[in-house]
Coordinates of C-alpha atoms in Angstrom, one line a residue:
M1 CA 131.4 179.9 13.4
N2 CA 130.1 182.7 15.7
Q3 CA 133.5 184.4 15.8
P4 CA 133.1 186.4 12.5
V5 CA 129.6 187.5 13.4
S6 CA 130.8 188.8 16.8
Q7 CA 133.7 190.6 15.2
S8 CA 131.5 192.3 12.6
G9 CA 129.0 193.2 15.3
G10 CA 131.7 194.8 17.3
K11 CA 132.9 196.8 14.3
L12 CA 129.4 198.1 13.7
W13 CA 129.1 199.1 17.3
M14 CA 132.4 201.0 17.2
R15 CA 131.4 202.7 14.0
A16 CA 128.1 203.8 15.5
A17 CA 129.9 205.0 18.6
A18 CA 132.4 207.0 16.5
L19 CA 129.6 208.5 14.5
A20 CA 127.7 209.5 17.6
V21 CA 130.9 211.1 19.1
A22 CA 131.4 213.0 15.8
C23 CA 127.8 214.1 15.7
G24 CA 128.0 215.2 19.3
F25 CA 131.2 217.0 18.7
S26 CA 129.7 218.8 15.7
L27 CA 126.8 219.9 17.9
I28 CA 128.9 221.1 20.8
L29 CA 131.7 222.7 18.9
P30 CA 129.7 225.8 17.6
S31 CA 128.7 226.7 21.2
C32 CA 132.3 226.5 22.4
A33 CA 133.5 229.5 20.4
I34 CA 131.0 232.2 21.5
P35 CA 132.6 235.6 21.8
A36 CA 133.2 237.0 25.3
L37 CA 130.9 239.8 26.5
R38 CA 132.0 243.3 27.5
N39 CA 131.2 244.5 30.9
A40 CA 129.8 248.0 31.7
K41 CA 131.9 250.5 33.6
P42 CA 130.7 251.6 37.1
G43 CA 128.4 254.6 37.5
P44 CA 129.2 258.0 39.0
G45 CA 130.2 258.1 42.6
A46 CA 131.5 254.5 42.6
L47 CA 135.0 253.4 43.6
P48 CA 137.4 252.2 41.0
T49 CA 137.2 248.7 42.4
Y50 CA 133.4 248.7 42.4
D51 CA 131.8 245.5 41.4
L52 CA 128.4 245.8 39.7
R53 CA 127.3 242.6 41.3
K54 CA 127.8 243.8 44.8
T55 CA 126.6 246.7 46.9
D56 CA 129.0 249.7 47.3
P57 CA 128.6 250.9 50.9
Q58 CA 130.9 253.9 50.3
S59 CA 128.9 255.5 47.4
D60 CA 127.9 259.1 48.3
L61 CA 124.4 260.6 47.9
P62 CA 123.7 264.2 47.0
P63 CA 123.7 266.5 50.1
V64 CA 120.0 267.2 49.7
F65 CA 119.2 263.5 50.4
E66 CA 121.8 263.2 53.2
A67 CA 120.2 266.1 55.0
A68 CA 116.6 264.8 54.4
D69 CA 115.1 264.1 57.8
S70 CA 111.5 263.7 56.7
P71 CA 110.0 260.6 55.1
D72 CA 107.4 262.8 53.3
N73 CA 107.8 263.0 49.5
S74 CA 106.0 265.8 47.5
G75 CA 106.0 263.5 44.5
L76 CA 103.3 261.3 46.2
L77 CA 100.9 264.2 46.5
R78 CA 97.9 264.2 44.2
V79 CA 97.6 267.0 41.6
E80 CA 94.7 268.7 43.4
E81 CA 96.6 268.6 46.7
F82 CA 99.8 270.2 45.3
F83 CA 98.1 272.8 43.2
D84 CA 95.5 274.6 45.3
D85 CA 93.9 276.4 42.3
P86 CA 90.6 275.2 40.8
A87 CA 91.4 276.8 37.4
L88 CA 94.8 275.1 37.1
V89 CA 93.5 271.8 38.3
G90 CA 90.7 272.0 35.6
L91 CA 93.3 272.7 32.9
V92 CA 95.4 269.7 34.0
R93 CA 92.3 267.5 33.9
S94 CA 91.5 268.7 30.4
A95 CA 95.1 268.1 29.3
I96 CA 95.0 264.5 30.5
G97 CA 91.8 263.8 28.5
G98 CA 92.6 265.7 25.3
N99 CA 96.3 265.8 24.6
Q100 CA 97.1 264.2 21.2
E101 CA 100.7 263.3 22.0
L102 CA 99.4 261.4 25.0
R103 CA 97.1 259.4 22.7
I104 CA 100.0 258.7 20.4
I105 CA 102.1 257.3 23.3
T106 CA 99.1 255.2 24.4
E107 CA 99.1 253.5 21.0
E108 CA 102.7 252.6 21.5
I109 CA 101.5 250.4 24.4
Q110 CA 99.2 248.7 21.9
V111 CA 102.1 248.1 19.6
A112 CA 104.1 246.6 22.6
S113 CA 101.2 244.3 23.5
N114 CA 101.0 243.1 19.9
E115 CA 104.8 242.3 20.0
I116 CA 104.1 240.1 23.1
M117 CA 101.5 238.2 21.1
S118 CA 103.9 237.7 18.3
R119 CA 106.7 236.4 20.6
R120 CA 104.3 234.2 22.5
G121 CA 103.1 232.5 19.3
A122 CA 106.6 231.8 18.2
Y123 CA 107.2 228.9 20.6
L124 CA 103.7 227.4 20.2
P125 CA 102.9 224.8 17.5
S126 CA 101.5 226.3 14.3
I127 CA 98.7 224.4 12.7
D128 CA 97.7 225.5 9.2
P129 CA 94.6 223.9 7.6
G130 CA 95.1 223.8 3.9
G131 CA 94.2 222.1 0.7
R132 CA 95.0 222.0 -3.0
I133 CA 93.1 221.6 -6.2
A134 CA 95.3 220.9 -9.3
I135 CA 95.1 219.4 -12.7
E136 CA 98.0 217.7 -14.6
K137 CA 98.6 216.5 -18.2
T138 CA 101.1 213.7 -18.2
S139 CA 103.1 212.2 -21.1
L140 CA 102.2 208.6 -22.2
F141 CA 105.9 208.0 -22.5
T142 CA 106.5 208.3 -18.8
I143 CA 105.9 206.0 -16.0
P144 CA 103.1 208.1 -14.5
G145 CA 101.5 208.3 -18.0
V146 CA 101.6 204.5 -18.4
T147 CA 100.0 203.9 -15.1
I148 CA 96.9 206.0 -15.9
L149 CA 95.9 203.9 -19.0
N150 CA 93.6 201.6 -17.0
D151 CA 91.3 202.6 -14.1
P152 CA 91.9 200.1 -11.3
F153 CA 88.4 200.8 -10.0
E154 CA 86.6 200.2 -13.4
R155 CA 88.4 197.8 -15.8
G156 CA 88.6 198.8 -19.4
R157 CA 88.2 202.5 -18.7
F158 CA 90.9 205.0 -18.9
L159 CA 91.7 207.5 -16.1
P160 CA 91.0 211.1 -17.0
D161 CA 93.8 212.9 -18.7
P162 CA 94.5 215.6 -17.7
I163 CA 94.1 214.1 -14.3
P164 CA 92.8 216.2 -11.4
D165 CA 94.3 216.3 -7.9
F166 CA 92.4 217.1 -4.7
L167 CA 94.2 217.5 -1.4
F168 CA 93.1 218.4 2.1
A169 CA 96.0 218.0 4.6
P170 CA 96.4 220.4 7.6
A171 CA 100.1 221.0 8.3
M172 CA 101.8 221.5 11.7
I173 CA 105.1 223.2 12.2
W174 CA 106.7 223.4 15.6
T175 CA 110.1 224.8 16.8
P176 CA 110.8 223.2 20.2
D177 CA 112.2 225.9 22.5
I178 CA 115.0 223.6 23.8
W179 CA 117.2 226.4 25.1
W180 CA 114.4 228.8 26.3
Q181 CA 115.3 231.2 23.5
L182 CA 111.8 232.0 22.4
H183 CA 110.5 232.4 26.0
N184 CA 113.3 234.9 26.7
A185 CA 112.3 236.9 23.7
R186 CA 108.7 236.9 25.0
D187 CA 109.8 238.1 28.4
A188 CA 111.8 240.9 26.7
A189 CA 108.7 242.0 24.9
I190 CA 106.8 242.0 28.2
L191 CA 109.4 244.2 29.8
R192 CA 109.2 246.6 26.8
Y193 CA 105.5 246.7 27.2
Y194 CA 105.9 247.9 30.8
A195 CA 108.6 250.3 29.6
A196 CA 106.0 251.8 27.2
G197 CA 103.6 252.2 30.0
E198 CA 106.2 254.0 32.1
A199 CA 107.0 256.2 29.1
R200 CA 103.4 257.3 29.1
N201 CA 103.6 258.1 32.8
A202 CA 106.8 260.1 32.3
F203 CA 105.0 262.1 29.6
V204 CA 102.1 262.8 31.9
T205 CA 104.4 264.3 34.5
N206 CA 106.0 266.5 31.8
L207 CA 102.5 267.5 30.6
I208 CA 101.4 268.5 34.1
A209 CA 104.5 270.5 34.6
E210 CA 104.3 272.3 31.3
V211 CA 100.6 273.2 31.7
A212 CA 101.3 274.6 35.2
S213 CA 104.4 276.5 34.1
N214 CA 102.5 278.2 31.3
Y215 CA 99.6 278.9 33.6
Y216 CA 101.8 280.8 36.0
R217 CA 103.6 282.5 33.1
L218 CA 100.2 283.8 32.1
M219 CA 99.7 285.2 35.5
S220 CA 103.1 286.9 35.4
L221 CA 102.3 288.4 32.0
D222 CA 99.0 289.7 33.5
N223 CA 101.0 291.4 36.2
R224 CA 103.4 292.8 33.7
I225 CA 100.4 294.5 32.0
V226 CA 99.4 295.9 35.4
I227 CA 102.9 297.2 36.0
L228 CA 103.1 298.8 32.6
D229 CA 99.7 300.5 33.1
E230 CA 100.8 301.9 36.5
T231 CA 104.1 303.0 34.9
I232 CA 102.3 304.7 32.1
K233 CA 100.0 306.4 34.6
I234 CA 103.0 307.7 36.6
Q235 CA 104.8 308.9 33.4
E236 CA 101.7 310.6 32.1
Q237 CA 101.5 312.5 35.4
A238 CA 105.2 313.5 35.0
L239 CA 104.4 314.5 31.4
E240 CA 101.6 316.8 32.6
M241 CA 103.9 318.2 35.3
A242 CA 106.6 318.9 32.7
R243 CA 104.0 320.8 30.6
S244 CA 103.0 322.8 33.6
V245 CA 106.6 323.6 34.3
K246 CA 107.1 324.7 30.7
E247 CA 104.0 326.8 30.7
G248 CA 105.2 328.5 33.9
A249 CA 108.4 329.5 32.1
R250 CA 110.5 327.3 34.3
G251 CA 111.3 324.6 31.8
T252 CA 111.8 323.7 28.1
E253 CA 110.2 321.4 25.6
L254 CA 112.9 318.8 26.1
P255 CA 111.5 317.2 29.3
V256 CA 108.0 317.1 27.7
Q257 CA 109.3 315.2 24.7
R258 CA 111.4 312.8 26.8
F259 CA 108.5 311.9 29.1
L260 CA 106.2 311.6 26.0
A261 CA 108.8 309.2 24.4
E262 CA 108.9 307.2 27.6
V263 CA 105.1 306.9 27.6
R264 CA 105.1 305.7 24.0
R265 CA 107.8 303.2 24.8
N266 CA 105.9 301.5 27.5
Q267 CA 102.7 301.5 25.5
S268 CA 104.6 299.7 22.7
E269 CA 106.0 297.2 25.2
K270 CA 102.5 296.6 26.5
E271 CA 101.4 295.4 23.1
I272 CA 104.3 293.0 22.9
V273 CA 103.3 291.6 26.3
R274 CA 99.8 291.1 25.0
Q275 CA 101.2 289.1 22.1
D276 CA 103.1 286.9 24.6
I277 CA 99.8 286.4 26.4
V278 CA 98.2 285.2 23.2
E279 CA 101.0 282.8 22.5
T280 CA 101.1 281.4 26.0
E281 CA 97.3 280.9 26.0
N282 CA 97.5 279.1 22.7
R283 CA 100.3 276.9 24.0
I284 CA 98.1 275.8 26.8
N285 CA 95.2 275.3 24.4
F286 CA 97.6 273.1 22.3
L287 CA 98.5 271.0 25.3
L288 CA 94.8 270.6 26.1
G289 CA 94.0 269.6 22.5
R290 CA 91.5 272.4 21.9
N291 CA 91.2 275.3 19.6
P292 CA 92.6 278.7 20.5
Q293 CA 90.5 280.4 23.2
R294 CA 90.9 282.4 26.3
V295 CA 92.4 280.6 29.3
E296 CA 90.7 281.4 32.6
R297 CA 93.2 282.0 35.4
W298 CA 93.2 283.4 38.9
T299 CA 94.0 287.1 39.3
G300 CA 95.4 288.1 42.6
D301 CA 98.5 288.8 44.5
F302 CA 101.0 287.0 42.3
I303 CA 104.1 287.9 44.3
D304 CA 102.8 286.2 47.5
L305 CA 101.5 283.1 45.7
K306 CA 102.7 280.0 47.5
L307 CA 102.5 276.3 46.4
H308 CA 102.7 273.2 48.6
P309 CA 105.9 272.9 50.6
L310 CA 108.5 270.7 49.1
S311 CA 110.0 267.6 50.7
V312 CA 112.2 265.0 48.9
G313 CA 111.9 262.0 51.1
F314 CA 114.3 259.1 50.8
P315 CA 116.4 258.3 47.7
A316 CA 114.7 254.9 47.2
E317 CA 111.4 256.7 46.8
L318 CA 112.9 258.8 44.0
L319 CA 113.9 255.6 42.2
R320 CA 110.4 254.1 42.7
N321 CA 108.4 257.3 41.9
R322 CA 110.1 258.6 38.7
P323 CA 108.6 256.8 35.7
D324 CA 111.6 257.5 33.5
I325 CA 113.8 255.6 35.9
R326 CA 111.4 252.7 36.0
Q327 CA 111.3 252.8 32.2
A328 CA 115.1 252.7 31.9
E329 CA 115.1 249.8 34.4
R330 CA 112.7 247.7 32.3
E331 CA 114.6 248.5 29.1
L332 CA 117.8 247.4 30.9
E333 CA 116.3 244.0 31.8
A334 CA 114.9 243.6 28.3
A335 CA 118.4 244.2 26.8
G336 CA 119.8 241.6 29.1
L337 CA 117.3 239.1 27.8
D338 CA 118.1 240.1 24.2
V339 CA 121.7 239.0 24.9
L340 CA 120.5 235.6 26.0
V341 CA 118.4 235.3 22.9
A342 CA 121.3 236.1 20.7
R343 CA 123.5 233.7 22.5
K344 CA 121.2 230.8 21.9
Q345 CA 121.6 231.4 18.1
F346 CA 125.0 229.5 18.4
Y347 CA 123.2 226.4 19.7
P348 CA 121.5 223.7 17.5
K349 CA 117.9 224.2 16.5
G350 CA 115.2 221.6 15.9
F351 CA 112.2 221.8 13.6
I352 CA 109.3 219.4 13.5
G353 CA 106.8 219.3 10.6
S354 CA 103.9 217.0 9.9
N355 CA 100.7 216.8 7.9
V356 CA 97.7 214.5 7.9
G357 CA 94.9 214.5 5.4
Y358 CA 93.3 213.1 2.3
Q359 CA 94.3 213.1 -1.4
G360 CA 92.6 211.8 -4.5
F361 CA 92.0 212.4 -8.2
D362 CA 88.2 212.3 -7.7
P363 CA 86.2 213.9 -4.9
R364 CA 84.1 210.7 -4.6
F365 CA 87.2 208.7 -3.6
M366 CA 89.0 211.4 -1.7
F367 CA 87.7 210.7 1.9
L368 CA 87.9 206.9 1.7
T369 CA 89.7 205.7 4.8
P370 CA 92.4 204.3 4.8
E371 CA 92.8 204.3 1.0
G372 CA 92.7 208.1 0.6
L373 CA 94.5 208.9 3.8
I374 CA 98.0 210.5 3.6
A375 CA 100.3 211.3 6.5
G376 CA 103.9 212.5 6.9
A377 CA 106.3 213.8 9.6
A378 CA 109.8 215.0 9.5
G379 CA 112.3 216.4 12.0
N380 CA 115.3 218.7 11.2
L381 CA 118.3 219.6 13.3
V382 CA 120.3 222.6 12.2
V383 CA 123.7 223.5 13.5
P384 CA 125.5 226.8 12.7
F385 CA 128.9 225.3 12.0
I386 CA 130.5 227.0 9.0
N387 CA 129.3 230.6 8.4
R388 CA 128.5 232.2 11.8
K389 CA 129.4 235.8 11.1
A390 CA 125.8 237.0 11.0
I391 CA 125.1 235.3 14.4
K392 CA 128.3 236.6 15.9
A393 CA 127.4 240.2 14.7
E394 CA 123.9 239.9 16.1
Y395 CA 125.3 238.7 19.5
L396 CA 127.9 241.5 19.7
T397 CA 125.2 244.0 18.7
A398 CA 123.0 242.8 21.5
N399 CA 125.9 243.2 23.9
A400 CA 126.5 246.7 22.8
R401 CA 122.8 247.6 23.2
Q402 CA 122.9 246.1 26.7
L403 CA 125.8 248.4 27.5
Q404 CA 123.9 251.3 26.1
A405 CA 120.9 250.4 28.4
V406 CA 123.3 250.3 31.4
Y407 CA 124.8 253.7 30.7
R408 CA 121.3 255.1 29.9
Y409 CA 120.0 253.9 33.2
Q410 CA 123.1 255.4 35.0
R411 CA 122.5 258.7 33.2
I412 CA 118.9 258.9 34.1
V413 CA 119.5 258.1 37.7
L414 CA 122.2 260.7 37.8
E415 CA 120.0 263.2 36.0
A416 CA 117.2 262.5 38.6
F417 CA 119.5 263.4 41.5
V418 CA 120.9 266.5 39.7
D419 CA 117.3 267.7 38.8
V420 CA 116.2 267.5 42.4
V421 CA 119.3 269.2 43.8
N422 CA 119.3 272.0 41.2
R423 CA 115.6 272.7 41.5
L424 CA 115.5 272.7 45.3
S425 CA 118.5 275.0 45.3
R426 CA 116.7 277.2 42.6
V427 CA 113.6 277.5 44.8
D428 CA 115.7 278.5 47.8
Y429 CA 117.8 281.1 46.0
Y430 CA 114.9 282.6 44.1
T431 CA 113.0 282.9 47.3
R432 CA 115.9 284.9 48.9
S433 CA 116.1 287.0 45.7
I434 CA 112.4 287.9 46.0
E435 CA 112.8 289.1 49.6
I436 CA 115.8 291.3 48.6
R437 CA 114.0 292.7 45.5
R438 CA 111.1 293.7 47.8
E439 CA 113.4 295.9 49.7
Q440 CA 114.8 297.3 46.4
L441 CA 111.3 298.0 45.2
A442 CA 110.4 299.9 48.3
A443 CA 113.5 302.1 48.0
L444 CA 112.8 302.7 44.3
E445 CA 109.2 303.7 45.0
E446 CA 110.4 306.2 47.5
S447 CA 113.0 307.5 45.1
V448 CA 110.3 308.1 42.5
R449 CA 108.2 310.0 45.0
V450 CA 111.2 312.2 46.1
A451 CA 112.4 312.8 42.5
T452 CA 108.9 313.8 41.4
R453 CA 108.5 316.2 44.3
L454 CA 111.9 317.7 43.7
F455 CA 111.2 318.1 40.0
Q456 CA 107.9 319.7 40.7
F457 CA 109.6 322.3 42.9
A458 CA 112.5 322.8 40.5
R459 CA 115.0 321.2 42.8
A460 CA 115.9 318.2 40.5
D461 CA 116.3 317.7 36.8
Y462 CA 113.8 315.7 34.7
V463 CA 116.4 313.1 34.0
D464 CA 116.4 312.1 37.7
V465 CA 112.6 311.5 37.5
L466 CA 113.0 309.6 34.2
F467 CA 115.7 307.3 35.5
A468 CA 113.8 306.7 38.8
Q469 CA 110.7 305.7 36.9
R470 CA 112.6 303.4 34.6
D471 CA 114.3 301.7 37.5
L472 CA 111.0 301.3 39.3
R473 CA 109.4 299.7 36.2
D474 CA 112.4 297.4 35.7
A475 CA 112.5 296.4 39.4
R476 CA 108.8 295.5 39.3
T477 CA 109.2 293.5 36.1
T478 CA 112.2 291.7 37.5
L479 CA 110.3 290.9 40.7
V480 CA 107.5 289.3 38.7
E481 CA 109.9 287.4 36.5
T482 CA 111.8 286.1 39.5
K483 CA 108.5 285.0 41.1
Q484 CA 107.6 283.2 37.9
E485 CA 111.0 281.4 37.9
Q486 CA 110.5 280.4 41.6
L487 CA 107.1 278.9 40.8
A488 CA 108.5 277.1 37.8
A489 CA 111.2 275.7 40.0
V490 CA 108.6 274.4 42.5
I491 CA 106.7 272.8 39.6
E492 CA 109.8 271.2 38.1
T493 CA 110.7 269.8 41.5
Y494 CA 107.3 268.2 41.7
Q495 CA 107.9 266.7 38.3
A496 CA 111.5 265.6 39.2
L497 CA 110.1 263.8 42.3
G498 CA 107.6 261.9 40.0
G499 CA 104.5 264.0 40.8
G500 CA 101.5 263.0 38.7
S501 CA 102.8 259.5 37.7
Y502 CA 100.1 257.8 39.7
L503 CA 97.4 258.8 37.2
Y504 CA 97.9 255.8 34.9
S505 CA 98.3 252.3 36.1
I506 CA 99.9 249.6 33.9
P507 CA 97.8 246.4 33.8
V508 CA 98.9 242.9 32.8
P509 CA 99.2 242.7 29.0
R510 CA 96.4 240.9 27.2
P511 CA 98.5 238.1 25.8
M512 CA 99.6 237.1 29.3
L513 CA 96.0 237.0 30.7
P514 CA 94.3 233.6 31.3
F515 CA 92.6 232.1 28.3
W516 CA 89.0 233.0 29.2
E517 CA 90.1 236.5 30.2
R518 CA 91.6 237.0 26.8
I519 CA 88.4 235.8 25.1
R520 CA 86.4 238.3 27.1
T521 CA 88.9 241.2 26.6
R522 CA 89.3 242.1 23.0
K523 CA 91.6 245.1 23.4
T524 CA 94.8 245.8 25.3
P525 CA 93.9 246.4 28.9
A526 CA 96.2 249.5 28.9
L527 CA 93.9 251.1 26.4
D528 CA 90.9 250.5 28.6
V529 CA 92.5 251.9 31.7
K530 CA 91.1 255.3 32.6
P531 CA 93.3 257.8 34.4
E532 CA 92.8 258.3 38.1
P533 CA 90.1 261.1 38.5
I534 CA 91.5 264.5 39.4
G535 CA 89.3 266.0 42.1
E536 CA 88.8 269.5 43.1
P537 CA 91.4 271.3 45.4
V538 CA 91.2 270.6 49.1
T539 CA 90.1 274.1 49.8
P540 CA 88.1 275.2 46.7
S541 CA 86.4 278.0 48.5
I542 CA 89.7 279.9 48.8
P543 CA 90.4 281.6 45.4
G544 CA 94.1 281.6 46.1
P545 CA 96.8 281.5 48.7
P546 CA 96.3 283.9 51.6
R547 CA 98.0 287.2 51.4
S548 CA 101.3 287.5 53.2
P549 CA 101.5 290.2 55.9
A550 CA 104.9 291.3 54.4
A551 CA 103.2 292.1 51.1
E552 CA 102.5 295.8 50.6
P553 CA 99.9 297.1 48.1
F554 CA 101.0 299.3 45.3
T555 CA 101.2 302.9 46.3
D556 CA 101.2 305.7 43.9
P557 CA 104.4 307.9 44.4
L558 CA 102.6 310.9 43.0
A559 CA 99.5 310.6 45.3
P560 CA 99.1 313.9 47.2
S561 CA 99.9 313.7 50.9
P562 CA 97.7 315.4 53.5
A563 CA 100.2 318.2 53.8
D564 CA 99.8 319.0 50.1
D565 CA 96.6 321.1 50.5
A566 CA 97.5 323.8 48.0
P567 CA 94.8 324.5 45.4
P568 CA 95.4 323.0 42.0
P569 CA 96.1 325.3 39.0
P570 CA 93.4 326.1 36.5
P571 CA 93.4 323.9 33.4
P572 CA 94.7 325.5 30.2
D573 CA 92.2 327.1 27.8
D574 CA 93.1 325.2 24.7
P575 CA 94.5 321.7 25.3
D576 CA 94.9 321.1 21.6
E577 CA 97.7 323.8 21.4
R578 CA 100.0 321.6 23.5
Q579 CA 102.8 320.2 21.4
G580 CA 103.1 316.5 21.4
G581 CA 100.1 316.0 23.6
L582 CA 98.3 312.8 24.3
G583 CA 95.0 312.0 22.7
P584 CA 91.8 311.6 24.7
A585 CA 92.0 307.8 24.5
D586 CA 95.6 307.8 26.0
R587 CA 95.0 310.4 28.7
I588 CA 94.2 309.3 32.3
E589 CA 92.5 311.6 34.7
I590 CA 95.0 312.5 37.4
P591 CA 95.2 315.2 40.0
P592 CA 97.1 318.2 38.7
P593 CA 100.3 319.3 40.4
S594 CA 100.6 322.4 42.6
P595 CA 100.9 325.8 40.9
P596 CA 104.4 327.3 40.5
G597 CA 103.8 330.0 42.9
G598 CA 102.2 328.0 45.7
L599 CA 105.1 326.2 47.4
P600 CA 104.5 324.4 50.7
D601 CA 106.2 325.5 53.9
A602 CA 108.7 322.6 54.0
L603 CA 110.7 321.4 51.0
P604 CA 112.3 318.0 50.7
P605 CA 116.0 318.2 51.4
D606 CA 118.5 318.2 48.6

């Protein structure tokens, strides 16, 4: 008699086993057809057989790093150590505290911290206290309508119709993070938080470099004003000389008008340079976050101005010091986690929901236990089996963004090496150019002196004097501009090495702090972090770099030599009768030239 029972039990067991196998197969099958990932190509300088997972011992470094024999790195210097100028250091300090763009980037850190909070809450249970108050009119021709005719608590009385409904039942919803998908999303948000902090540090390095570059551009424009003033003075002296030659019946009106036109030309250019000064000052004021005003700067020997010597250190220090490289590294790691998050979308997901509370038609009976108590729980398992196109597209998109992050990281590292090599080379070549232009300037100053003396004694044409003065002015202007480019290259090298990135530290985000620390800290710690204080320069008593012995002060080519002891000619009776003369405001008092008849004993050679 037990044989049929055993046979039916065996059939049930086989059916259960087959159902379990089918269910397991349906759970596993979606995760077996995940698209393959694409791999990134090797970066520059790698061999064709380079494996991204292994070290390439044959990759080449830029020559500037191969020749580096000093562990010192200029990027590790503090701002006040690199810029030995109290005025510039004060401007940088004001820019760190008042720049609006820096404040905008700081708020991005707050946004990244909020994203961590959101991702962290996704894998924790969600408990939502809730209730309901409702009223319902039922039909007497329905089963619920029939059941409310008699009140079971008081016989002979009818239940209220419409009948109220009071409910208080907190609900809990939880998504178990079986595959660590939600934790990976949280970790990706943490990495992007640190990337946002590195973006702020990268902006700080750019801000310091831009303030310093515009500061030295202001100094170069001031020197251009000085050059134009000295050029105008020389040309006014030549103009007075041309008038004296004309009055002595040894010349014509043409030299007078040509020298006058040259004076007016330089006066016009001087006004344009003043406009450039205004715009550069306002650019600095904009970077400092203040209204337009005068920018105080050091006035001294601009050509012999020297900054801190440069040293690049080791390549690994460049990777550690540059905040843009650290930012790209964090974003690359976050992109890798995004791929893992997208991959887990192919796996089954579980959802658990439950609620416990009280419900009743009368508040007097609502909280009676266990009569008014309600409870429920449910678990769901979802498998992406049929339509997976959206999940597949998201997974492939995450893979593409990961490749973008890889190539972006390679580009930024390559750009870092290129920046250092270019700017160090630029400093070197511009330094050589300055030395050569010094020699050119000395020759042109002597040519102006000789041309002026020859024109004074009718041994040279006025065109020679005019061209010599133009060449001298252009050479002085070019020398100042070359010095400005050299200083800009030094500043940009300091930036390329990560100079100034130490000012802001990146603390642990608030959602990742311990519980009691989160209670005590209401804001994102990155918003409360103050920048490292920028002190005064190491040698604040020195107004500027010491003057180089090779620098020569400006010498006036028309200054009378000791041999020129001839008496000056008497001034004309009526200066207003001069054609095309300068006004009193434009005229500079200068020593008049020698009279036509009083030639010295020795003339300059032809």
